[in-house]
Coordinates of C-alpha atoms in Angstrom, one line a residue:
Chain A
X7 CA 0.3 -0.2 0.0
X8 CA 2.8 2.1 0.7
X9 CA 4.7 1.3 -2.2
X10 CA 1.7 2.6 -4.4
X11 CA 0.8 5.4 -2.6
X12 CA 4.6 6.5 -3.3
X13 CA 4.3 5.2 -7.2
X14 CA 1.0 6.9 -7.6
X15 CA 2.6 10.4 -6.4
X16 CA 5.2 9.6 -8.1
X17 CA 3.2 9.6 -11.5
X18 CA 1.2 12.5 -10.5
X19 CA 5.3 14.5 -10.7
X20 CA 5.5 12.9 -14.2
X21 CA 2.1 14.0 -14.9
X22 CA 2.9 17.3 -13.9
X23 CA 6.2 17.6 -16.0
X24 CA 4.0 16.1 -19.1
X25 CA 1.4 18.6 -18.7
X26 CA 4.4 21.5 -18.4
X27 CA 6.1 20.4 -22.1
X28 CA 3.4 19.8 -23.6
X29 CA 1.9 23.4 -22.5
X30 CA 5.4 25.1 -23.2
X31 CA 5.8 23.3 -26.7
X32 CA 2.5 24.0 -27.9
X33 CA 2.6 27.8 -26.7
X34 CA 6.2 29.1 -27.2
X35 CA 5.6 28.1 -31.3
X36 CA 5.0 31.1 -33.0
X37 CA 1.7 32.0 -34.9
X38 CA -1.2 33.5 -32.6
X39 CA -4.5 31.6 -31.8
X40 CA -6.8 34.8 -32.5
X41 CA -5.3 35.4 -35.8
X42 CA -5.6 31.6 -36.7
X43 CA -9.1 32.0 -35.6
X44 CA -10.2 35.8 -37.1
X45 CA -8.0 35.1 -40.4
X46 CA -5.7 37.7 -41.7
X47 CA -8.4 40.3 -42.2
X48 CA -9.1 41.1 -38.8
X49 CA -8.5 44.9 -37.7
X50 CA -6.2 45.1 -35.1
X51 CA -8.2 46.2 -32.5
X52 CA -10.9 42.8 -32.9
X53 CA -7.7 40.9 -32.7
X54 CA -6.8 42.8 -29.3
X55 CA -10.5 41.8 -27.9
X56 CA -10.3 37.8 -28.9
X57 CA -6.7 38.0 -26.9
X58 CA -7.8 39.4 -24.1
X59 CA -10.8 37.0 -24.0
X60 CA -8.7 34.2 -24.4
X61 CA -6.1 35.3 -21.7
X62 CA -3.4 35.3 -23.8
X63 CA -2.4 38.9 -22.5
X64 CA -1.8 37.0 -19.6
X65 CA 1.8 36.3 -18.3
X66 CA 2.8 32.7 -19.0
X67 CA 2.4 30.8 -16.1
X68 CA -1.2 32.0 -15.4
X69 CA -2.2 30.7 -18.7
X70 CA -0.8 27.2 -17.6
X71 CA -2.6 27.0 -14.3
X72 CA -5.9 27.5 -16.4
X73 CA -5.5 25.7 -18.8
X74 CA -4.3 22.7 -16.3
X75 CA -7.1 23.5 -13.7
X76 CA -9.9 23.3 -16.8
X77 CA -8.3 20.1 -17.9
X78 CA -8.9 18.6 -14.6
X79 CA -12.5 19.9 -14.5
X80 CA -12.7 18.3 -18.0
X81 CA -12.9 21.5 -19.8
X82 CA -10.6 20.8 -22.5
X83 CA -10.8 24.4 -24.1
X84 CA -12.3 25.1 -27.8
X85 CA -11.1 23.9 -31.4
X86 CA -10.6 26.5 -33.4
X87 CA -12.6 25.0 -35.7
X88 CA -15.1 22.2 -34.2
X89 CA -16.0 23.7 -31.4
X90 CA -15.5 22.1 -27.4
X91 CA -12.9 20.0 -27.9
X92 CA -14.9 17.4 -24.7
X93 CA -17.2 16.9 -26.9
X94 CA -15.3 16.2 -30.4
X95 CA -13.0 13.1 -28.0
X96 CA -16.1 11.9 -26.4
X97 CA -17.6 11.3 -29.9
X98 CA -14.4 9.7 -30.8
X99 CA -13.0 8.3 -28.5
X100 CA -14.9 4.5 -27.9
X101 CA -13.7 4.5 -31.7
X102 CA -10.0 4.1 -30.6
X103 CA -10.7 2.7 -27.5
X104 CA -12.7 -0.6 -28.6
X105 CA -9.9 -0.5 -31.7
X106 CA -7.0 -1.3 -28.7
X107 CA -9.4 -3.7 -26.8
X108 CA -10.0 -5.9 -29.5
X109 CA -6.5 -5.8 -30.5
X110 CA -5.3 -6.6 -27.3
X111 CA -7.6 -9.6 -27.2
X112 CA -6.5 -11.0 -30.1
X113 CA -3.0 -11.1 -28.6
X114 CA -3.9 -12.2 -25.5
X115 CA -5.8 -15.3 -26.6
X116 CA -3.6 -16.0 -29.6
X117 CA 0.1 -15.0 -28.1
X118 CA 0.0 -17.2 -24.5
X119 CA -1.1 -20.3 -25.8
X120 CA 1.0 -20.1 -28.7
X121 CA 4.0 -18.9 -26.4
X122 CA 3.2 -22.0 -24.0
X123 CA 3.1 -24.6 -26.7
X124 CA 6.2 -23.8 -28.3
X125 CA 8.0 -24.0 -25.1
X126 CA 6.7 -27.1 -24.3
X127 CA 7.6 -28.6 -28.0
X128 CA 11.1 -26.9 -28.0
X129 CA 13.4 -27.6 -31.0
X130 CA 10.0 -29.3 -32.6
X131 CA 9.0 -28.5 -35.9
X132 CA 6.2 -26.5 -35.2
X133 CA 8.8 -24.5 -32.4
X134 CA 10.7 -23.9 -35.7
X135 CA 8.6 -22.8 -37.6
X136 CA 6.8 -20.5 -35.1
X137 CA 9.9 -18.8 -34.3
X138 CA 11.3 -18.1 -37.8
X139 CA 8.1 -16.7 -38.8
X140 CA 7.9 -14.7 -35.6
X141 CA 11.0 -12.6 -36.4
X142 CA 9.5 -12.4 -40.2
X143 CA 6.6 -11.0 -38.8
X144 CA 8.0 -9.2 -36.4
X145 CA 9.8 -7.0 -39.1
X146 CA 6.3 -6.4 -40.8
X147 CA 5.4 -2.7 -39.7
X148 CA 1.6 -2.4 -39.3
X149 CA 0.3 -0.3 -41.9
X150 CA 2.1 -2.6 -44.4
X151 CA 0.2 -5.5 -42.9
X152 CA -2.9 -3.5 -42.9
X153 CA -2.7 -2.9 -46.6
X154 CA -2.1 -6.5 -47.5
X155 CA -4.7 -7.3 -45.6
X156 CA -6.7 -5.0 -47.3
X157 CA -5.9 -6.7 -50.6
X158 CA -6.1 -9.8 -49.5
X159 CA -9.3 -10.0 -47.3
X160 CA -10.9 -7.0 -48.5
X161 CA -10.3 -6.5 -52.1
X162 CA -10.0 -9.9 -53.2
X163 CA -11.9 -12.1 -50.8
X164 CA -13.8 -9.6 -50.0
X165 CA -14.7 -10.3 -46.4
X166 CA -15.0 -6.7 -45.8
X167 CA -15.7 -3.7 -47.7
X168 CA -12.5 -1.1 -46.8
X169 CA -13.5 2.0 -46.3
X170 CA -17.0 0.3 -45.3
X171 CA -16.6 1.9 -41.6
X172 CA -20.1 2.2 -39.9
X173 CA -20.5 4.4 -36.4
X174 CA -20.5 2.4 -33.4
X175 CA -24.1 4.7 -33.1
X176 CA -25.8 3.2 -35.8
X177 CA -24.7 -0.4 -36.0
X178 CA -22.6 -1.6 -33.7
X179 CA -22.2 -5.7 -34.5
X180 CA -21.0 -3.8 -37.6
X181 CA -19.0 -1.7 -36.0
X182 CA -17.3 -4.6 -34.3
X183 CA -17.4 -6.6 -37.9
X184 CA -15.4 -3.7 -39.6
X185 CA -12.3 -3.3 -36.5
X186 CA -11.7 -7.2 -36.9
X187 CA -9.2 -7.0 -39.3
X188 CA -7.7 -2.8 -38.3
X189 CA -7.4 -4.9 -34.7
X190 CA -5.8 -7.8 -36.4
X191 CA -3.1 -5.4 -38.2
X192 CA -2.4 -3.8 -34.7
X193 CA -2.2 -7.2 -32.9
X194 CA 0.3 -8.9 -35.0
X195 CA 3.9 -7.7 -34.5
X196 CA 2.9 -7.9 -30.4
X197 CA 1.7 -11.1 -30.8
X198 CA 5.0 -12.6 -32.3
X199 CA 6.7 -10.4 -29.4
X200 CA 4.6 -11.5 -26.6
X201 CA 5.1 -15.1 -28.0
X202 CA 9.0 -14.7 -28.4
X203 CA 8.9 -13.5 -24.7
X204 CA 7.3 -15.9 -22.6
X205 CA 9.0 -19.0 -24.9
X206 CA 12.3 -17.6 -23.4
X207 CA 10.4 -16.7 -20.2
X208 CA 9.4 -20.3 -20.0
X209 CA 12.0 -22.4 -20.8
X210 CA 14.4 -20.7 -18.8
X211 CA 11.5 -21.1 -15.6
X212 CA 11.6 -25.1 -16.7
X213 CA 15.1 -25.1 -16.6
X214 CA 15.2 -24.2 -13.3
X215 CA 16.0 -26.2 -10.0
X216 CA 11.9 -25.1 -8.5
X217 CA 11.2 -27.0 -11.1
X218 CA 13.3 -30.5 -10.8
X219 CA 11.6 -30.7 -7.4
X220 CA 8.2 -30.0 -8.1
X221 CA 8.6 -33.1 -10.6
X222 CA 10.4 -34.9 -8.4
X223 CA 7.8 -34.5 -5.9
X224 CA 5.5 -36.2 -7.8
X225 CA 3.9 -33.3 -9.9
X226 CA 2.3 -34.2 -13.6
X227 CA 4.1 -32.1 -16.1
X228 CA 0.3 -30.1 -16.5
X229 CA 0.6 -29.1 -13.4
X230 CA 3.8 -28.0 -12.6
X231 CA 3.9 -25.7 -16.3
X232 CA 0.5 -24.3 -14.7
X233 CA 0.8 -23.9 -10.8
X234 CA 4.6 -23.7 -10.8
X235 CA 6.7 -22.5 -13.9
X236 CA 3.9 -20.2 -15.8
X237 CA 3.3 -18.3 -12.7
X238 CA 6.9 -16.7 -12.5
X239 CA 6.7 -16.9 -16.1
X240 CA 4.3 -14.5 -16.9
X241 CA 6.1 -11.8 -14.8
X242 CA 8.2 -10.2 -17.7
X243 CA 5.0 -10.8 -19.5
X244 CA 2.6 -8.9 -17.9
X245 CA 5.2 -5.8 -18.2
X246 CA 5.1 -6.5 -22.2
X247 CA 1.1 -6.6 -21.9
X248 CA 1.0 -3.3 -20.1
X249 CA 3.1 -1.5 -22.5
X250 CA 2.0 -3.2 -25.6
X251 CA -1.4 -2.0 -24.6
X252 CA 0.0 1.9 -24.5
X253 CA 2.1 1.2 -28.1
X254 CA -1.9 -0.2 -29.6
X255 CA -3.4 3.2 -29.1
X256 CA -0.7 4.9 -30.7
X257 CA -0.6 2.2 -33.6
X258 CA -4.2 2.9 -34.2
X259 CA -3.4 6.5 -35.3
X260 CA -1.5 4.8 -38.3
X261 CA -3.7 2.1 -38.5
X262 CA -7.1 4.3 -38.7
X263 CA -5.4 5.8 -41.8
X264 CA -5.1 2.3 -43.1
X265 CA -8.3 1.4 -42.8
X266 CA -10.1 5.3 -42.8
X267 CA -11.7 4.7 -39.6
X268 CA -12.4 7.8 -37.9
X269 CA -10.8 7.7 -34.2
X270 CA -8.3 9.8 -32.2
X271 CA -5.5 9.0 -34.6
X272 CA -7.7 10.5 -37.7
X273 CA -8.5 13.7 -35.5
X274 CA -4.9 14.1 -33.9
X275 CA -3.8 14.1 -37.8
X276 CA -6.2 15.9 -39.1
X277 CA -5.9 18.2 -36.2
X278 CA -1.7 18.5 -36.7
X279 CA -2.3 19.4 -40.5
X280 CA -4.8 22.5 -40.0
X281 CA -2.7 24.1 -37.0
X282 CA -5.5 22.9 -34.7
X283 CA -3.7 22.7 -31.8
X284 CA -6.2 23.0 -28.5
X285 CA -7.0 19.8 -30.1
X286 CA -3.6 18.5 -30.4
X287 CA -3.0 19.2 -26.9
X288 CA -6.1 17.1 -25.2
X289 CA -5.5 14.1 -27.0
X290 CA -1.7 14.0 -26.1
X291 CA -2.4 14.5 -22.5
X292 CA -4.8 11.6 -23.1
X293 CA -2.8 9.7 -24.2
X294 CA 0.0 10.1 -21.7
X295 CA -2.6 9.8 -18.8
X296 CA -3.5 6.7 -20.0
X297 CA 0.2 5.1 -20.9
X298 CA 1.0 6.5 -17.1
X299 CA -2.6 5.0 -15.6
X300 CA -1.7 1.6 -17.5
X301 CA 2.4 1.8 -16.1
X302 CA 0.4 1.8 -12.8
X303 CA -2.0 -0.6 -13.0
X304 CA 0.8 -2.9 -14.3
X305 CA 2.8 -2.1 -11.3
X306 CA -0.1 -3.2 -9.2
X307 CA -0.5 -6.4 -10.7
X308 CA 2.7 -7.2 -10.9
X309 CA 2.7 -7.4 -6.8
X310 CA 0.0 -9.5 -6.3
X311 CA 1.7 -11.9 -9.2
X312 CA 5.1 -11.7 -7.3
X313 CA 5.4 -11.1 -3.9
X314 CA 9.3 -11.3 -4.2
X315 CA 9.1 -7.6 -5.2
X316 CA 7.5 -6.3 -1.8
X317 CA 10.3 -7.6 0.0
X318 CA 13.3 -5.7 -2.1
X319 CA 11.7 -2.7 -2.4
X320 CA 10.1 -2.1 1.2
Chain B
X18 CA 34.0 -18.1 -52.9
X19 CA 30.8 -17.7 -51.5
X20 CA 30.3 -21.3 -50.4
X21 CA 33.9 -21.2 -48.9
X22 CA 32.9 -18.0 -46.8
X23 CA 29.9 -19.4 -45.7
X24 CA 32.0 -22.3 -44.4
X25 CA 34.0 -20.2 -42.6
X26 CA 31.3 -18.6 -40.9
X27 CA 30.3 -22.3 -40.0
X28 CA 33.7 -23.5 -38.6
X29 CA 33.7 -20.1 -36.5
X30 CA 30.4 -21.1 -34.7
X31 CA 28.2 -18.6 -36.3
X32 CA 25.2 -18.7 -35.7
X33 CA 22.2 -19.1 -39.0
X34 CA 20.9 -15.6 -37.6
X35 CA 23.7 -13.7 -38.1
X36 CA 24.6 -15.4 -41.2
X37 CA 21.0 -14.2 -42.7
X38 CA 21.2 -11.1 -40.8
X39 CA 24.8 -10.3 -42.8
X40 CA 23.7 -11.9 -46.2
X41 CA 19.7 -9.6 -45.9
X42 CA 21.8 -6.4 -44.9
X43 CA 24.5 -7.3 -47.2
X44 CA 22.3 -7.5 -50.3
X45 CA 20.4 -4.3 -48.8
X46 CA 23.6 -2.3 -48.0
X47 CA 25.0 -2.9 -51.5
X48 CA 21.6 -2.1 -53.6
X49 CA 21.9 0.7 -51.9
X50 CA 25.3 2.0 -52.3
X51 CA 24.6 1.4 -55.7
X52 CA 21.8 3.5 -56.0
X53 CA 24.0 6.3 -55.2
X54 CA 25.8 6.0 -58.4
X55 CA 23.3 4.3 -60.7
X56 CA 19.7 3.9 -61.1
X57 CA 18.1 1.6 -64.1
X58 CA 15.8 4.9 -64.5
X59 CA 15.4 8.1 -63.0
X60 CA 13.0 7.8 -59.8
X61 CA 11.4 10.7 -60.7
X62 CA 10.8 10.6 -64.7
X63 CA 7.3 10.3 -65.4
X64 CA 6.1 8.0 -68.6
X65 CA 2.8 8.6 -69.9
X66 CA 3.3 5.3 -71.9
X67 CA 4.2 3.2 -69.4
X68 CA 1.8 3.6 -66.3
X69 CA 1.0 0.7 -64.3
X70 CA 3.3 -1.7 -65.3
X71 CA 3.4 -5.3 -63.7
X72 CA 6.6 -7.3 -63.5
X73 CA 9.3 -7.3 -66.9
X74 CA 12.6 -7.6 -67.8
X75 CA 12.1 -3.6 -68.4
X76 CA 11.1 -2.6 -65.2
X77 CA 11.7 -5.5 -62.5
X78 CA 9.6 -4.2 -60.1
X79 CA 6.6 -2.6 -62.7
X80 CA 5.8 0.9 -62.7
X81 CA 3.5 3.4 -60.3
X82 CA 0.7 5.4 -62.1
X83 CA 3.0 8.1 -63.1
X84 CA 4.8 4.9 -64.7
X85 CA 8.3 5.8 -62.8
X86 CA 10.3 2.6 -62.6
X87 CA 9.4 1.1 -58.7
X88 CA 12.7 -0.6 -58.1
X89 CA 14.6 2.8 -59.1
X90 CA 12.0 4.7 -56.5
X91 CA 12.6 1.9 -54.0
X92 CA 16.2 2.2 -54.3
X93 CA 16.1 6.1 -53.9
X94 CA 13.9 5.3 -51.1
X95 CA 16.0 2.8 -49.1
X96 CA 18.4 5.5 -49.3
X97 CA 16.4 7.7 -48.0
X98 CA 15.0 5.6 -45.6
X99 CA 18.1 4.3 -44.4
X100 CA 19.9 7.6 -44.3
X101 CA 17.1 9.3 -41.6
X102 CA 17.5 5.8 -39.1
X103 CA 21.0 6.5 -39.5
X104 CA 20.7 10.2 -38.3
X105 CA 17.7 9.6 -35.9
X106 CA 20.7 7.0 -34.4
X107 CA 23.1 9.9 -34.2
X108 CA 21.0 11.9 -32.8
X109 CA 19.3 9.9 -29.8
X110 CA 22.3 7.4 -29.0
X111 CA 24.9 10.3 -29.2
X112 CA 22.7 12.2 -26.8
X113 CA 20.8 9.9 -25.0
X114 CA 24.0 8.0 -23.6
X115 CA 26.4 11.6 -23.1
X116 CA 23.5 12.6 -21.0
X117 CA 22.5 9.2 -19.4
X118 CA 26.0 8.9 -18.9
X119 CA 26.9 12.3 -17.0
X120 CA 23.4 12.2 -15.0
X121 CA 24.3 8.8 -13.9
X122 CA 28.0 9.4 -12.7
X123 CA 27.4 12.7 -11.0
X124 CA 24.1 11.8 -9.9
X125 CA 22.0 14.3 -7.6
X126 CA 19.5 17.1 -8.3
X127 CA 20.3 17.4 -11.8
X128 CA 19.8 13.5 -12.5
X129 CA 16.5 13.8 -10.6
X130 CA 15.4 16.9 -12.7
X131 CA 16.2 15.0 -15.7
X132 CA 14.3 11.3 -14.5
X133 CA 11.9 13.1 -14.1
X134 CA 12.2 14.5 -17.7
X135 CA 12.5 11.2 -19.1
X136 CA 9.5 9.9 -17.4
X137 CA 8.0 12.1 -19.1
X138 CA 9.2 11.7 -22.4
X139 CA 8.9 7.5 -22.2
X140 CA 4.9 8.4 -21.4
X141 CA 4.5 9.2 -25.0
X142 CA 5.4 6.3 -27.7
X143 CA 8.1 7.1 -29.9
X144 CA 6.1 8.2 -33.2
X145 CA 3.8 10.4 -31.1
X146 CA 6.6 12.2 -29.5
X147 CA 8.0 12.3 -33.2
X148 CA 4.5 13.2 -34.3
X149 CA 4.3 16.1 -31.8
X150 CA 7.8 17.4 -32.8
X151 CA 6.9 17.7 -36.3
X152 CA 3.7 19.0 -36.1
X153 CA 5.5 22.1 -34.1
X154 CA 8.0 22.9 -37.0
X155 CA 7.6 21.5 -40.9
X156 CA 7.8 18.4 -42.5
X157 CA 10.5 17.4 -44.2
X158 CA 14.2 14.8 -44.1
X159 CA 15.9 17.1 -41.8
X160 CA 12.9 17.4 -39.1
X161 CA 12.0 14.1 -39.1
X162 CA 15.3 13.0 -38.3
X163 CA 15.8 15.2 -35.3
X164 CA 12.0 14.6 -34.3
X165 CA 12.7 10.8 -34.3
X166 CA 16.2 11.4 -32.3
X167 CA 15.0 13.3 -29.7
X168 CA 12.0 10.7 -29.3
X169 CA 15.1 8.1 -28.7
X170 CA 16.9 10.2 -26.7
X171 CA 15.2 9.1 -23.0
X172 CA 15.8 5.4 -23.8
X173 CA 18.9 5.1 -24.3
X174 CA 19.6 7.8 -21.7
X175 CA 17.8 5.3 -19.5
X176 CA 19.9 2.6 -20.6
X177 CA 23.2 4.4 -20.4
X178 CA 22.3 5.7 -16.8
X179 CA 21.7 2.6 -15.3
X180 CA 24.4 1.0 -16.6
X181 CA 26.8 4.0 -15.5
X182 CA 25.0 3.4 -11.8
X183 CA 26.0 -0.2 -12.1
X184 CA 29.2 1.0 -12.7
X185 CA 30.2 3.9 -10.7
X186 CA 31.0 2.4 -7.9
X187 CA 33.5 -0.7 -9.1
X188 CA 37.0 -0.9 -8.4
X189 CA 38.3 -0.2 -11.7
X190 CA 36.2 3.6 -11.3
X191 CA 37.7 3.9 -7.7
X192 CA 41.8 2.9 -8.9
X193 CA 41.1 5.5 -11.7
X194 CA 40.0 7.9 -9.4
X195 CA 42.6 7.2 -7.1
X196 CA 45.5 7.7 -9.9
X197 CA 43.9 11.3 -10.6
X198 CA 41.8 10.8 -13.6
X199 CA 39.5 13.6 -14.5
X200 CA 35.9 12.9 -14.0
X201 CA 35.4 13.4 -17.9
X202 CA 37.8 11.1 -18.6
X203 CA 36.6 8.6 -15.9
X204 CA 33.3 8.3 -17.7
X205 CA 34.3 8.4 -21.2
X206 CA 37.8 6.1 -21.2
X207 CA 36.9 3.7 -18.6
X208 CA 33.5 3.0 -18.1
X209 CA 31.8 4.1 -21.7
X210 CA 34.6 0.8 -23.1
X211 CA 32.6 -1.5 -20.8
X212 CA 29.1 -0.2 -21.5
X213 CA 29.8 -0.5 -25.5
X214 CA 28.3 -4.1 -25.4
X215 CA 24.9 -3.4 -24.3
X216 CA 25.2 -0.4 -26.0
X217 CA 25.5 -1.8 -29.6
X218 CA 22.6 -4.0 -28.9
X219 CA 20.2 -1.3 -28.4
X220 CA 21.3 0.9 -31.7
X221 CA 20.8 -2.1 -33.4
X222 CA 16.8 -2.7 -32.1
X223 CA 16.6 1.2 -32.2
X224 CA 18.0 1.2 -35.3
X225 CA 14.8 -0.9 -36.6
X226 CA 12.5 1.0 -34.6
X227 CA 14.1 4.1 -36.3
X228 CA 12.8 2.4 -39.8
X229 CA 9.8 1.5 -38.8
X230 CA 8.5 5.1 -36.9
X231 CA 10.0 7.1 -40.2
X232 CA 8.0 4.7 -42.8
X233 CA 5.2 4.9 -40.6
X234 CA 5.6 9.1 -40.3
X235 CA 6.1 9.3 -44.4
X236 CA 2.8 6.8 -44.6
X237 CA 1.2 9.6 -42.9
X238 CA 2.4 12.2 -44.8
X239 CA 4.4 14.4 -42.4
X240 CA 8.0 12.4 -43.6
X241 CA 9.7 13.3 -46.4
X242 CA 8.1 15.3 -49.3
X243 CA 7.4 14.6 -52.6
X244 CA 8.7 13.6 -55.2
X245 CA 11.8 12.7 -53.4
X246 CA 9.8 10.1 -51.8
X247 CA 10.9 7.5 -48.9
X248 CA 9.3 4.1 -48.7
X249 CA 6.7 5.1 -46.6
X250 CA 5.2 7.6 -49.0
X251 CA 5.5 5.2 -51.9
X252 CA 3.4 2.7 -49.9
X253 CA 0.7 5.6 -49.0
X254 CA 0.5 6.9 -52.6
X255 CA 0.8 3.6 -54.0
X256 CA -2.3 2.6 -51.7
X257 CA -4.7 4.2 -54.1
X258 CA -4.3 2.1 -57.3
X259 CA -2.8 -1.5 -55.4
X260 CA -5.8 -3.4 -57.0
X261 CA -4.9 -2.3 -60.1
X262 CA -1.2 -3.2 -59.8
X263 CA -0.2 -4.7 -56.3
X264 CA 3.4 -4.5 -56.8
X265 CA 3.1 -1.2 -56.4
X266 CA 2.6 -1.4 -53.1
X267 CA 4.5 -4.9 -52.1
X268 CA 7.8 -3.0 -53.8
X269 CA 8.1 -0.9 -51.2
X270 CA 6.7 -2.7 -48.6
X271 CA 9.1 -6.0 -48.6
X272 CA 11.8 -3.4 -48.9
X273 CA 11.0 -2.0 -45.5
X274 CA 10.5 -5.9 -44.1
X275 CA 14.0 -6.8 -45.6
X276 CA 15.6 -4.2 -44.3
X277 CA 14.0 -4.0 -40.8
X278 CA 14.2 -8.5 -41.1
X279 CA 18.2 -7.8 -41.8
X280 CA 18.3 -5.6 -38.7
X281 CA 16.6 -7.5 -36.5
X282 CA 18.8 -11.0 -37.5
X283 CA 22.5 -9.6 -36.8
X284 CA 21.1 -8.2 -33.7
X285 CA 19.3 -11.9 -32.8
X286 CA 22.8 -13.2 -34.0
X287 CA 25.1 -10.9 -32.2
X288 CA 22.6 -12.0 -29.0
X289 CA 23.3 -15.3 -29.0
X290 CA 26.6 -15.2 -29.7
X291 CA 27.3 -13.2 -26.6

């Protein structure tokens, strides 16, 4: 408990650092938001009025504190072209979250059985094939596998209609169906890494003394594997999965572009292109918070799985 | 000649990962180097009469929608992708190593502040961080290189810092200090050589990530700008007509895979050998 509190306060410190970095980055760049909203035709007095209204004339730390206070209250500011940022993000966020969850689910159900299987049959034919295949798939960037999937499953086999995205508000199952292939594209590289990690980890644990002890006490292979080995072998995998979940959210930026999915990623890209900085700021802060919360959760799970860590750190 | 070389590798117990890594990377580097001096066609020359051709002897990887020879463009694009990845590693690994070594060695308040900044930066996946930096400036090869370089600094700083922390209390460092070596000399002449192994394997991994990140950024249209396209640009523009001529996406796509695969085999081979 003490440890969790310590970690959580560390996280808050890091979050403050992130928010300062993000705020400074977007407020020190040249360009005047007032001019951006009113256009270059506006008169100086109009600009002044808007700047006053937006509080742009205040010193920078006042602006930072106001921004962060609004952020905490859930008011993410106004987009230069679409109105409230909060409403915009709330509308898009389920799409990206579902995509990440589906990719994570795929990774979980495929890589864990495959990792255990290849470790148990180390050196066998299937193991050898999986190891080589693993390396090859790992080298394929997700957007390229996305393109290949579109080409093969979308355009040739016509299992889905590329660009035929339906909103979750209209047809939820159609929406999930459309996300299956993008989720595969995001999950593929993570699956390969996870299989490799788990396989190595299980093989390492199997060779340790406690495994032999467990065997000699009359346990079956199955019992040793699931009750003893896997508990230890899963520890590095849990860390990896936490990182992978965060990566999947950012990976969806590219994949949303490949499959024409109007999620957070596409919004981020179009906001970057339109220099709509309030939206960019909000999305980046959101992703940073997500990553840190996931890290914290991983830390906590870690302690639950492996009580030894507690003994070392406290 | 080639066979005897392979045999020699086997005698030296060079594993198959390393061998394949050397072969793949060697061929790729050879093609890129040749591409500096000669390409079958001008990669930017368009030809209305030779649009969207398939594989043929005239164009080994066919042509795109503007009649440009894809193989020549892949040669050129690989060079840009590789160049940006190299620059990224020089900036990221270079600055990351220096910062990590200094903060790890001296510790104290500066170290604490620096580590908080590193944590903050690590909260962003590297492609996102690069995206932010590119969005603050303009797109272009140099900006992408610097942006990715900065995005890679934290992870290298982290690795080097923890290694330096480990070495700092060792006897040989103490010994050098007693002999009157300056801090600077201890860091770069005594500690550095002892952590090169760790550093090299992270450089190889980082290099691959840089290739993938660059390709991703150019695919999103914020990397290098046409007509001097990197592999990622080629993929995104070819996506519109890939039904008519799949080789347009497969060519540059597999060039990326080839590149990454070569380096990851090399890394895996070196790791296994060590």
